[in-house]
Coordinates of C-alpha atoms and ligand atoms in Angstrom, one line a residue:
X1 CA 7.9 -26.0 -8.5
X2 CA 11.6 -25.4 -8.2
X3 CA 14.2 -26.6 -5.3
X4 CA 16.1 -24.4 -3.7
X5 CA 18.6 -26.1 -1.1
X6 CA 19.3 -23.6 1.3
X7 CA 17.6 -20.8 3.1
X8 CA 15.5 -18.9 0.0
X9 CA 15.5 -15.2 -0.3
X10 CA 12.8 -13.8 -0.8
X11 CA 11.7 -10.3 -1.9
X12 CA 8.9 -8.6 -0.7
X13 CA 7.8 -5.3 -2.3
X14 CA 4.6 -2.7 -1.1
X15 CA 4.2 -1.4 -4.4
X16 CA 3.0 2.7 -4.9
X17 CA -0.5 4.2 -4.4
X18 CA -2.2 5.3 -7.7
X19 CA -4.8 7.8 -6.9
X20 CA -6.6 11.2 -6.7
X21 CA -5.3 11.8 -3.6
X22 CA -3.8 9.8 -0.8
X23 CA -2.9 10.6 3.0
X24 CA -0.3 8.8 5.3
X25 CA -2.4 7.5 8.0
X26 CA 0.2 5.1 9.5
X27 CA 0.0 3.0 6.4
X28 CA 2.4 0.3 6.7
X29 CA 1.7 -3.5 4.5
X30 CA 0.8 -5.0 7.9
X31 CA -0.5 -8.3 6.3
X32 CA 3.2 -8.5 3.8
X33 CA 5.4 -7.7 7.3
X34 CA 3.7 -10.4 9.2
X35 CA 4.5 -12.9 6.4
X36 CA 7.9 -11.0 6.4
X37 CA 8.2 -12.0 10.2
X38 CA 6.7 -15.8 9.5
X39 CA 8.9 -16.0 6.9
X40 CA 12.0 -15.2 8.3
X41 CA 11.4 -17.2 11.7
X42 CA 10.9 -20.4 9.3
X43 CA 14.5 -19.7 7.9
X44 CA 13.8 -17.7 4.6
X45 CA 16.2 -14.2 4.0
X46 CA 13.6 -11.7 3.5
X47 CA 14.8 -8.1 1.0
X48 CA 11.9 -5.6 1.4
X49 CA 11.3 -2.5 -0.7
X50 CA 8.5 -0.7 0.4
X51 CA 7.3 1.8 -2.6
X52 CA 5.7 4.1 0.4
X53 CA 8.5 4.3 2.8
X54 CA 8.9 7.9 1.7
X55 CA 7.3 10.9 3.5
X56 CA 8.2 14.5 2.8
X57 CA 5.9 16.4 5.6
X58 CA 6.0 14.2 8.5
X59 CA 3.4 15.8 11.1
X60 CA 3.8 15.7 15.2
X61 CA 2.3 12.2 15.4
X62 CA 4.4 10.3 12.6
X63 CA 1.3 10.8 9.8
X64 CA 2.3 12.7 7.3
X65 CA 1.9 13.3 3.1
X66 CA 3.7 10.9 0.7
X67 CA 5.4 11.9 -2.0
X68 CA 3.7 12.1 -5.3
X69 CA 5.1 12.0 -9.1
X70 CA 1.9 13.3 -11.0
X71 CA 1.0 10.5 -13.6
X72 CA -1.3 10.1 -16.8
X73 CA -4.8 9.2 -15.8
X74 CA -5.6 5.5 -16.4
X75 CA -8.0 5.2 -19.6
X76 CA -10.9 5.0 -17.5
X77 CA -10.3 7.8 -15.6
X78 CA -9.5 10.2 -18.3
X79 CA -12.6 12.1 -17.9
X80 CA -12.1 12.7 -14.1
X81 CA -11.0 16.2 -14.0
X82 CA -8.7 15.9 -11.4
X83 CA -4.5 15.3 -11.6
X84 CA -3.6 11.7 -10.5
X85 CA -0.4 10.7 -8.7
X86 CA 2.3 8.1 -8.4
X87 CA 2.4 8.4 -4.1
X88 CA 5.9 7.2 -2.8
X89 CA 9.2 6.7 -3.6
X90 CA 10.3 7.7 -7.5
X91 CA 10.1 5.3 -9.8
X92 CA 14.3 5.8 -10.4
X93 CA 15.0 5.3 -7.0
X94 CA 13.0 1.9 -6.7
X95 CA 14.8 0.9 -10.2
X96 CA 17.9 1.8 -8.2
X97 CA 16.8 -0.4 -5.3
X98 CA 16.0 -3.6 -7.0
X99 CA 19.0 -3.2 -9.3
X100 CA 21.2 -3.5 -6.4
X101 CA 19.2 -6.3 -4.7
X102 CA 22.5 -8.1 -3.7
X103 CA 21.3 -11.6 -4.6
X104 CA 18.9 -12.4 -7.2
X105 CA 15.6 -13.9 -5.1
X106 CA 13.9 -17.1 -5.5
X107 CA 10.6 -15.7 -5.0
X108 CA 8.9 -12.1 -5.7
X109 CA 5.7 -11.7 -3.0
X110 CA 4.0 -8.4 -3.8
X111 CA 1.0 -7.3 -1.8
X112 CA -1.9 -5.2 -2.6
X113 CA -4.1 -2.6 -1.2
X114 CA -7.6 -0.6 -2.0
X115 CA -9.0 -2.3 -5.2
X116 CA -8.3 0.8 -7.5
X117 CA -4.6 1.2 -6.4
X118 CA -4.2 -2.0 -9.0
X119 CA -2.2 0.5 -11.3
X120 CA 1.0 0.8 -9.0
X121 CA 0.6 -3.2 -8.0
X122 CA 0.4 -3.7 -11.9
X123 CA 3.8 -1.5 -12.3
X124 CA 5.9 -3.2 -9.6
X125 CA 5.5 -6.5 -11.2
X126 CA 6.3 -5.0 -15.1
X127 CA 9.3 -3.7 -13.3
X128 CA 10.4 -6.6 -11.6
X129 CA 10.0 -9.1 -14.1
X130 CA 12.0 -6.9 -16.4
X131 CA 14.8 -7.4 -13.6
X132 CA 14.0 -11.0 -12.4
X133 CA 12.2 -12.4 -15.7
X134 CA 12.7 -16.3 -14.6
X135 CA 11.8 -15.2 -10.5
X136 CA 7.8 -16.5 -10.1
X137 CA 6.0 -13.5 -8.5
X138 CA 2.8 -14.3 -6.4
X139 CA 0.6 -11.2 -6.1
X140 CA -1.6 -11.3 -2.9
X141 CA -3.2 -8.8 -0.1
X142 CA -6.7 -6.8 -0.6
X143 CA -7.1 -6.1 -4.2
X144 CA -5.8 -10.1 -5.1
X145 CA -8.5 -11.1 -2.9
X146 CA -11.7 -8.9 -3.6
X147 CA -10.6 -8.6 -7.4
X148 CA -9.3 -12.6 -7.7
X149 CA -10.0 -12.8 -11.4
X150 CA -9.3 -9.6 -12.6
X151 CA -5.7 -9.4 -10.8
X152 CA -5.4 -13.2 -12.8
X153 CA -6.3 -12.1 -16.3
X154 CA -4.5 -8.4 -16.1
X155 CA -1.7 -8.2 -13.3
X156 CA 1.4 -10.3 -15.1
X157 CA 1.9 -11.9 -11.6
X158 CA 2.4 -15.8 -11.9
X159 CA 0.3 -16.8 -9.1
X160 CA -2.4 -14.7 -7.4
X161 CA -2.5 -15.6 -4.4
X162 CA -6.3 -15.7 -2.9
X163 CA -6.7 -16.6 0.9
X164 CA -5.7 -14.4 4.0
X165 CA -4.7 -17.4 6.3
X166 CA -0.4 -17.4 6.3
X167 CA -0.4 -20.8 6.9
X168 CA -1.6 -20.8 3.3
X169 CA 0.9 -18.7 2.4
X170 CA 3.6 -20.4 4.0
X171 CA 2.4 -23.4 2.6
X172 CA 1.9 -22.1 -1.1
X173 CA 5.7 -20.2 -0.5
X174 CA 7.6 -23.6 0.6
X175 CA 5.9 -25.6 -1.9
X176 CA 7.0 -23.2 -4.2
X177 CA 10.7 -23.0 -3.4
X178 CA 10.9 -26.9 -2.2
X179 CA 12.4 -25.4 1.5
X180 CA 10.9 -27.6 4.9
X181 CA 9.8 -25.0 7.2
X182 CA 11.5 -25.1 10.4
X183 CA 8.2 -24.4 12.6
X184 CA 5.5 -27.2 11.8
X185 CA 2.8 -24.5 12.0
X186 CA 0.6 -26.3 9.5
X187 CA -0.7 -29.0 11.7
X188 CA -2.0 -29.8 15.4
X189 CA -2.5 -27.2 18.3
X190 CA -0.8 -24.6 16.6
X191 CA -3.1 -24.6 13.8
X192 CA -5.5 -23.0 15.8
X193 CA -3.4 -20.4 17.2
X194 CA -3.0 -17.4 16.2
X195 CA 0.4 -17.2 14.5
X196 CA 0.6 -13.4 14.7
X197 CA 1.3 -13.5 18.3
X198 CA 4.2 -16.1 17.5
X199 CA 6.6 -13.7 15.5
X200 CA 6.0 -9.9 15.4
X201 CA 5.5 -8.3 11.8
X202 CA 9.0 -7.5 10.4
X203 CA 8.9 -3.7 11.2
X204 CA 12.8 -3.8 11.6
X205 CA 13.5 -4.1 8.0
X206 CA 12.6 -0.4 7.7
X207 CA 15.8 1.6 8.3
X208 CA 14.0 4.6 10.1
X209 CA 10.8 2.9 12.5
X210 CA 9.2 6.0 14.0
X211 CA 5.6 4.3 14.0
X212 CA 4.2 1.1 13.7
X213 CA 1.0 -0.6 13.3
X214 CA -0.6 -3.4 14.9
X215 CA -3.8 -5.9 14.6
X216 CA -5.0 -7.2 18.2
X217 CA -7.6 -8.9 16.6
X218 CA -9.0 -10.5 13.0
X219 CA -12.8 -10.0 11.8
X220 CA -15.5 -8.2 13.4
X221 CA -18.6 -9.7 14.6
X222 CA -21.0 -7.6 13.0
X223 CA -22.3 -7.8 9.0
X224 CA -22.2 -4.3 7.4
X225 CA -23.5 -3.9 4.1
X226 CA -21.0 -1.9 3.0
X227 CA -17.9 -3.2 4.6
X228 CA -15.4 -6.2 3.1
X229 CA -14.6 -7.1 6.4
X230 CA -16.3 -10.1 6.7
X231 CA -15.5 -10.8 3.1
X232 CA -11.9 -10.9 4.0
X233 CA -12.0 -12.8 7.2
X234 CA -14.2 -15.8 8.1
X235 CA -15.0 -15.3 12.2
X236 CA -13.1 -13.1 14.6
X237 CA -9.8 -13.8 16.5
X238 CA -8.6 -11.9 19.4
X239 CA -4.8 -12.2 20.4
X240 CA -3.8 -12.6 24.1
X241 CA -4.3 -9.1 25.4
X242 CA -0.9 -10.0 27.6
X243 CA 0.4 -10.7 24.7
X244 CA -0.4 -7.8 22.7
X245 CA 0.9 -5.6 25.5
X246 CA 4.0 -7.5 25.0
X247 CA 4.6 -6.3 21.4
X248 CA 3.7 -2.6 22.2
X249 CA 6.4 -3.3 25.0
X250 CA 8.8 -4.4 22.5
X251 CA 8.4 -1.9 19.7
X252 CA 8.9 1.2 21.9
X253 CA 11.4 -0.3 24.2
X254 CA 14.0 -1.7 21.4
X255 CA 13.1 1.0 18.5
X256 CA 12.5 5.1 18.3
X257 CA 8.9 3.9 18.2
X258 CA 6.4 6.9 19.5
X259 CA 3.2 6.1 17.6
X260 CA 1.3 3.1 17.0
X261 CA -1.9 3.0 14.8
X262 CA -4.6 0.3 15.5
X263 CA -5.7 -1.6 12.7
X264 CA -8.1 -3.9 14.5
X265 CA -11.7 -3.6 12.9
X266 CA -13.6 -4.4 15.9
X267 CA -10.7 -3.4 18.6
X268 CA -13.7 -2.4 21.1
X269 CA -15.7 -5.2 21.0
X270 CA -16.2 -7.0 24.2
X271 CA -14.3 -4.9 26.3
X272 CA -13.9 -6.5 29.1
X273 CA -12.2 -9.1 27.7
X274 CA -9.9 -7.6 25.0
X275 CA -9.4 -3.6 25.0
X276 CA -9.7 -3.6 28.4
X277 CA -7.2 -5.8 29.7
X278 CA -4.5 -4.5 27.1
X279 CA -5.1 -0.9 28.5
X280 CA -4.3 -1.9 31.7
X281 CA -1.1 -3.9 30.8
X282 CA -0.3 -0.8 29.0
X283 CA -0.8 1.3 31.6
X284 CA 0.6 -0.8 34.4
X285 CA 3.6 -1.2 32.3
X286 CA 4.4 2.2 32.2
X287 CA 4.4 2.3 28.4
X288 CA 4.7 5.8 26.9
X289 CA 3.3 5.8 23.4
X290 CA 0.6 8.2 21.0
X291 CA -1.9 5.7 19.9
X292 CA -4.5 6.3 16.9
X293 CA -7.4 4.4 15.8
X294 CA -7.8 5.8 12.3
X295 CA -9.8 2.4 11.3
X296 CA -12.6 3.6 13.6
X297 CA -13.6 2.7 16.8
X298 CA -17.1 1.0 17.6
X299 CA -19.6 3.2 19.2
X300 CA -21.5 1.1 20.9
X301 CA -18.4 -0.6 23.2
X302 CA -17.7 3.0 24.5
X303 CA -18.5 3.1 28.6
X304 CA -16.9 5.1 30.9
X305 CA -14.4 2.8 31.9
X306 CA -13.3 1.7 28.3
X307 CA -13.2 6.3 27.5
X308 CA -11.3 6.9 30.1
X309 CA -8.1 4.0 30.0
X310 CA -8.2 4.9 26.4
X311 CA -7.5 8.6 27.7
X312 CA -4.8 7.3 30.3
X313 CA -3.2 4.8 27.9
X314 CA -2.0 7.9 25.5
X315 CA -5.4 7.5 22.9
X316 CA -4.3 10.4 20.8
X317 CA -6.7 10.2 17.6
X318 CA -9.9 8.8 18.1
X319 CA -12.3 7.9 15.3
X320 CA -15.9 7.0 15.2
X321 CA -17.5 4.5 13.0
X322 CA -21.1 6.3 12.6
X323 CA -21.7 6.5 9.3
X324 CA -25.4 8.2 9.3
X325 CA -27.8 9.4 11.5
X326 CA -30.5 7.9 9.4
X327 CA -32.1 5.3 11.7
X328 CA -33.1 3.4 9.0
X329 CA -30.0 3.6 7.1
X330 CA -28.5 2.7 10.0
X331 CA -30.8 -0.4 10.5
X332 CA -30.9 -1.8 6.9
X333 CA -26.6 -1.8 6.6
X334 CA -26.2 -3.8 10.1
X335 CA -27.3 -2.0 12.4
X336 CA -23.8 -1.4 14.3
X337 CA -24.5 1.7 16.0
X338 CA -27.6 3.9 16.9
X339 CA -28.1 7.9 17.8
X340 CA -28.4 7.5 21.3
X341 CA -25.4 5.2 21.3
X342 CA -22.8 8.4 19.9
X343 CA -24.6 10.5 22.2
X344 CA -23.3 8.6 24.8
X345 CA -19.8 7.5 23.5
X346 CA -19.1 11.2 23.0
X347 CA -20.2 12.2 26.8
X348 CA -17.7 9.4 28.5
X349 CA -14.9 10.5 26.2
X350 CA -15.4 14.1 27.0
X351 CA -15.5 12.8 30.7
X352 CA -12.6 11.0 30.5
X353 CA -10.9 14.2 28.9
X354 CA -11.3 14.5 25.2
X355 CA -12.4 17.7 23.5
X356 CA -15.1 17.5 21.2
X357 CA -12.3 18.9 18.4
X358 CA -10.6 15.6 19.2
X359 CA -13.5 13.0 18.6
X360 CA -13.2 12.6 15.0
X361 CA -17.0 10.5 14.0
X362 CA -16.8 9.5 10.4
X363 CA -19.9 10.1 8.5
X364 CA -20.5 8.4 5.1
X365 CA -21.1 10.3 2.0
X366 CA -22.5 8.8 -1.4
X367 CA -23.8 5.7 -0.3
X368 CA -26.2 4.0 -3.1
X369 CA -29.2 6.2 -3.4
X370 CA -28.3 8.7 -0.1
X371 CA -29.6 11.8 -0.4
X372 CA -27.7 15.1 -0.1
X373 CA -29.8 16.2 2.6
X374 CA -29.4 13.1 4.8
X375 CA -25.5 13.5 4.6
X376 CA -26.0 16.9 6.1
X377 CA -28.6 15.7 8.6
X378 CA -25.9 13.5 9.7
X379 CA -22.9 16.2 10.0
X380 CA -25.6 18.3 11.9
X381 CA -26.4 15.4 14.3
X382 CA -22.6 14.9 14.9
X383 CA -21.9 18.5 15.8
X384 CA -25.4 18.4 18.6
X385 CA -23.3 15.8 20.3
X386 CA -20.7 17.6 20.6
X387 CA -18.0 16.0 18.3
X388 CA -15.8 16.3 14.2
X389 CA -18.0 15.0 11.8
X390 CA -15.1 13.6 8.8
X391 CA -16.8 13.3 5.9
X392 CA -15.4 10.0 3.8
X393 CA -16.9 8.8 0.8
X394 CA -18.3 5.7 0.2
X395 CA -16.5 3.3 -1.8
X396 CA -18.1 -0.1 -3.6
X397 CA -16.5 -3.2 -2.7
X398 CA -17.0 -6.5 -4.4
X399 CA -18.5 -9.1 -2.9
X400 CA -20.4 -7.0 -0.1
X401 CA -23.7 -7.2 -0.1
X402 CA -24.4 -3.2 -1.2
X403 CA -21.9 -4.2 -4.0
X404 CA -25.2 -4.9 -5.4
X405 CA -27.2 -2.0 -5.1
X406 CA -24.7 0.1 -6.4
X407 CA -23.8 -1.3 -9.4
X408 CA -27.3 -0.8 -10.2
X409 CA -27.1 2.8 -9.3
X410 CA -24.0 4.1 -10.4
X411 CA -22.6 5.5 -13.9
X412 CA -19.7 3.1 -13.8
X413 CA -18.9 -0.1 -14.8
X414 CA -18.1 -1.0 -11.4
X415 CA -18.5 -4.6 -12.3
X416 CA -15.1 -4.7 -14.4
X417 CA -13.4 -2.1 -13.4
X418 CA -11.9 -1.6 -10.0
X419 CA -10.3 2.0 -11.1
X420 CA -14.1 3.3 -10.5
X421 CA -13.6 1.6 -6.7
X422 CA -12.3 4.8 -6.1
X423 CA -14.0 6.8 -2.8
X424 CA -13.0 9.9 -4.7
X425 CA -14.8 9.8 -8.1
X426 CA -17.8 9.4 -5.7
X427 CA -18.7 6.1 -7.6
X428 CA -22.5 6.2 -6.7
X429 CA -23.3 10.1 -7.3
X430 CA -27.0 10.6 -8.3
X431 CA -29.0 14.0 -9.2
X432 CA -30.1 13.5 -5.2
X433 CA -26.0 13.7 -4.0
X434 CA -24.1 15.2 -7.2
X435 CA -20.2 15.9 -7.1
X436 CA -21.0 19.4 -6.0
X437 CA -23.4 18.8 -3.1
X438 CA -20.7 16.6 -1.9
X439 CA -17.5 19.8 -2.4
X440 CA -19.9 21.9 -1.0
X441 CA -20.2 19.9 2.2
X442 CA -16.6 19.6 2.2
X443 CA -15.9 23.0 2.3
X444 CA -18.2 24.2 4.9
X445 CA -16.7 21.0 6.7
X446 CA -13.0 23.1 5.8
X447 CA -14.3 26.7 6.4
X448 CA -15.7 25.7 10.1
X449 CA -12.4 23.5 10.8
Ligands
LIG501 C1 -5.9 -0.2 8.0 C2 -6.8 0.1 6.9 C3 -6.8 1.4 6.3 C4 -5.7 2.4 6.7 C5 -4.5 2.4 5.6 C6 -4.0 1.1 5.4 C7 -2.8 1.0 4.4 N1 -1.8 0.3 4.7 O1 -2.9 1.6 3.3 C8 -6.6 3.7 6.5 C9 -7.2 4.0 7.8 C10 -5.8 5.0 6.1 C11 -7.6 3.3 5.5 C12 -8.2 4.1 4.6 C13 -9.3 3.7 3.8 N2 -9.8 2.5 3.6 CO1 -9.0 1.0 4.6 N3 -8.6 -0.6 5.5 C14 -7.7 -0.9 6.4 C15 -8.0 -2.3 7.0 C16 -8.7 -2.2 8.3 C17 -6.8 -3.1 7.3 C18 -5.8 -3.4 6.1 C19 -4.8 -4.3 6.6 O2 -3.6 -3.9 6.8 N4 -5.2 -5.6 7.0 C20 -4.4 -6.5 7.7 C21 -3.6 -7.5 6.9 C22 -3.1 -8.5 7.9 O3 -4.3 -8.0 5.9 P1 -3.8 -8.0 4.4 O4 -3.0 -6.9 4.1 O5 -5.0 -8.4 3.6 O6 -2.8 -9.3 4.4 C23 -3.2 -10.7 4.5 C24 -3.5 -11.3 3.1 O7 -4.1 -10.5 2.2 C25 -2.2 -11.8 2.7 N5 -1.3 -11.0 1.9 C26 -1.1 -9.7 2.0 N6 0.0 -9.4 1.2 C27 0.4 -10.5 0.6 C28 1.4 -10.7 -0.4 C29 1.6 -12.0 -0.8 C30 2.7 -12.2 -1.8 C31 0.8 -13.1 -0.3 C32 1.1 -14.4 -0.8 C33 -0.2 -12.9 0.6 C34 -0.4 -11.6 1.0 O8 -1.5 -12.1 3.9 C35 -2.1 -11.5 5.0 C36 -2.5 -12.6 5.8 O9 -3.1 -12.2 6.9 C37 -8.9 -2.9 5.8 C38 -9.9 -3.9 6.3 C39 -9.2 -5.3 6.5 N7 -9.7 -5.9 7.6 O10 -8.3 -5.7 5.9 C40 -9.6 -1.7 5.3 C41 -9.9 -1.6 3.8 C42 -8.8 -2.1 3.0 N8 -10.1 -0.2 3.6 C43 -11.1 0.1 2.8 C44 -11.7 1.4 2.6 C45 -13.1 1.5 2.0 C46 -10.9 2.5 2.9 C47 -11.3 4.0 2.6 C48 -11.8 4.2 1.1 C49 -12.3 4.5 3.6 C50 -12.9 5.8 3.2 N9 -14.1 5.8 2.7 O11 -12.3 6.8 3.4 C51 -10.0 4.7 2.9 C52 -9.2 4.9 1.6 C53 -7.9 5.7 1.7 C54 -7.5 6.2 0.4 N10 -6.5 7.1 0.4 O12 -8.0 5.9 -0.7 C55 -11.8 -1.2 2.3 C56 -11.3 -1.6 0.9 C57 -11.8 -0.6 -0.2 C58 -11.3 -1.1 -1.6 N11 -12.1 -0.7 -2.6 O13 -10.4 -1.7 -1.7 C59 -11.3 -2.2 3.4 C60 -11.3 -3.6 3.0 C61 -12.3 -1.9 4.6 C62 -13.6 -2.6 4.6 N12 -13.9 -3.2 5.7 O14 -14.3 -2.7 3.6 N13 -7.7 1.9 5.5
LIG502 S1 -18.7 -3.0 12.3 FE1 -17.1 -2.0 11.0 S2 -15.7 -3.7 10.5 FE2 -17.5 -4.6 11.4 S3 -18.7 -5.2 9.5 FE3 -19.4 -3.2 10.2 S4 -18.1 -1.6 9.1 FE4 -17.1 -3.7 8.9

């Protein structure tokens, strides 16, 4: 521990996407701007550099492709025959950025996305400590969390930070720089509260805000097989839907703000008291705004009532969390949604005024031991009801329960490497769903779009 007497600054930095291919999908470090905004209502001077702040075709609703600096393949990709990219701003430009970080910080808090982005999260703390060599850097978000001891044995950060609570990190961040925080949010009633709804995430440090994204909840009651979710969050938290209509006020009353992506895993669930009530404020409140649910909506919540005030509220891009059309599939990883149930969902959104070209259902591909044919039975099933099936590939995450299963099924050392994470090297292929049954359903997915 070190003492610092007066206000610490700290600097917060979204490091680059390494990958195959990446997509701006309203990605914004929600998790790093809400300790941002903690942060900086408990007296600390937040710098933030955002590696991804850079966008070179922004489309109609503010998503858009990054930028991308083709880079060497990581060793363990080398025999992936694909080119891999550096997505963001160039690597000069952040150098320039930190360089002339006006005063040198106390603390370096780096976050962390998909598991197999590691490689950009590895370079932004080479290149910091470089700048900052006696500054301690604590590495946290998704990969420091599902990935704990790999991020401590290979990242270079000084502390990897583990839990997703903030009051941790507030804790762990004034311990670490000796400051009192101003706010004694670590004890009593406000304990249990949720301390997103107390400060908003620190969205004003961008100099250009165009979109934001927001969490109205933590969680999601149900147990997927496949999903981290409940890996990453013990129980689920709603926020005060008053509330939450509140910050959508704010953002697109005080800033250019015209879209706002949902991040919520289970935004749908018990309507009545959560989606429901926020749809109203919105709507009551005049709020004019392009919303997107690109985490995917639960099927099963959709009624008339909830399809159509997501229609009046200014729903632009709706996703589907379907997955398969195999009923026994569909049992065995949690039994979230059934056949009928996306019947259904698609009818009340077409009621409330949806086209079918507008309900986007995602449909898994690659899934430990899926067959080829099931995939397709599946795309089939989502174009009889009347919707987009959007194929995404299945990726293995640590600590889920399929984690298991396909370790035991696929090529890669999934165990020890996150790099073969990745949805795009199709991480479970099999002779029954090989790389090219999975192009070939992509491009008759392309040729019919
Ligand atoms: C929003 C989201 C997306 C967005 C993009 C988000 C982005 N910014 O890049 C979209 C919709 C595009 C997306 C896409 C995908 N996603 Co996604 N996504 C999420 C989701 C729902 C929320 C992430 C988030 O912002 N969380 C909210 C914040 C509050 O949490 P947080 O960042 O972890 O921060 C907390 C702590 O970690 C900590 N913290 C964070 N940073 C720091 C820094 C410091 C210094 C400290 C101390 C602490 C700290 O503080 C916060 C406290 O609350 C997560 C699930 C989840 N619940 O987290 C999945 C998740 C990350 N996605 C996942 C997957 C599988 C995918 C896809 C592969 C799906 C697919 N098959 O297509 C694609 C991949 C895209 C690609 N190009 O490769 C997996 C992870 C996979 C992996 N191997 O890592 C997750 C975990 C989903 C799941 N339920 O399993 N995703
Ligand atoms: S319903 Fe969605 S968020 Fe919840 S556990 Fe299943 S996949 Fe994860």
């Amino acid at each position: 521990m070190f003492h610092v007497k007066h206000s610490p600054h700290i600097l917060l930095i979204n490091p680059w996407i390494t990958d195959f291919a990446a997509y701006n999908l309203w990605a914004r470090p929600l998790g790093l701007l809400s300790l941002a905004g903690l942060l900086r209502a408990n007296g600390f001077r937040i710098t933030l550099i955002d590696c991804l702040d850079f966008h070179v075709v922004r489309k109609k609703y503010g998503d858009g492709k990054f930028y991308k600096t083709k880079i060497e393949k990581p060793d363990p990709l080398k025999l992936i025959p694909r080119n891999y990219s550096q997505y963001g701003i160039p690597e000069e430009m952040v150098l320039k950025r930190l360089s002339s970080v006006e005063e040198k910080p106390d603390l370096i808090g780096i976050t962390s996305g998909m598991t197999y982005w590691y490689p950009g999260v590895f370079k932004a703390i080479e290149i910091t400590k470089k700048l900052f060599h006696d500054v301690p850097i604590v590495l946290g978000g998704i990969y420091a969390n599902l990935c704990f001891d790999h991020a401590k044995r290979h990242s270079g950060a000084d502390i990897v930070f583990k839990s997703g609570d903030e009051r941790e990190v507030l804790k762990l961040i004034s311990e670490l720089t000796g400051y009192q925080l101003r706010t004694p949010c670590l004890s009593g009633r406000q304990a249990n509260s949720d301390l997103r709804t107390e400060t908003y995430p620190a969205f004003d440090l961008y100099p250009h805000l165009d979109y934001v994204c927001l969490s109205t909840s933590r969680g999601c009651p149900y147990r997927c097989t496949y999903c981290a979710t409940p890996v990453l969050t013990k129980g689920f938290v709603r926020r005060d839907p008053v509330k939450v209509a509140e910050e959508i006020g704010y953002w697109t009353t005080h800033y250019p703000v015209t879209d706002i992506a949902f991040y919520d895993d289970a935004l749908l669930v018990e309507a009545s008291k959560h989606i429901i009530p926020i749809l109203t404020e919105v709507i009551q409140r005049g709020i004019q705004c392009n919303f997107h649910t690109p985490n995917a909506l639960h099927i099963r919540e959709m009624d008339e009532e909830v399809a159509g005030l997501l229609f009046r509220a200014g729903f632009k891009t709706i996703r589907l969390g379907f997955e398969t059309s195999n009923e026994t599939i569909q049992s065995e990883t949690g039994g979230k949604v059934d056949n009928q149930e996306l019947r259904r969902a698609v009818k009340y959104l077409k009621r409330a005024g949806y086209s079918g070209e507008e309900i986007g259902v995602y449909v898994m591909a690659g899934l430990p031991g899926q067959k080829a044919e099931e995939v397709e039975e599946s795309i089939a099933f989502v174009r009889e009801v009347g919707a987009r099936p959007i194929l995404v590939e299945y990726s293995p995450i640590p600590h889920t329960p399929l984690f298991e299963k396909a370790k035991e099924i696929s090529a890669f050392d999934l165990e020890n490497e996150p790099l073969f994470h990745n949805n795009s090297i199709l991480p479970c292929q099999w002779e029954g769903f090989t790389i090219d049954d999975y192009r070939r359903l992509k491009e008759e997915l392309r040729r019919r779009e």
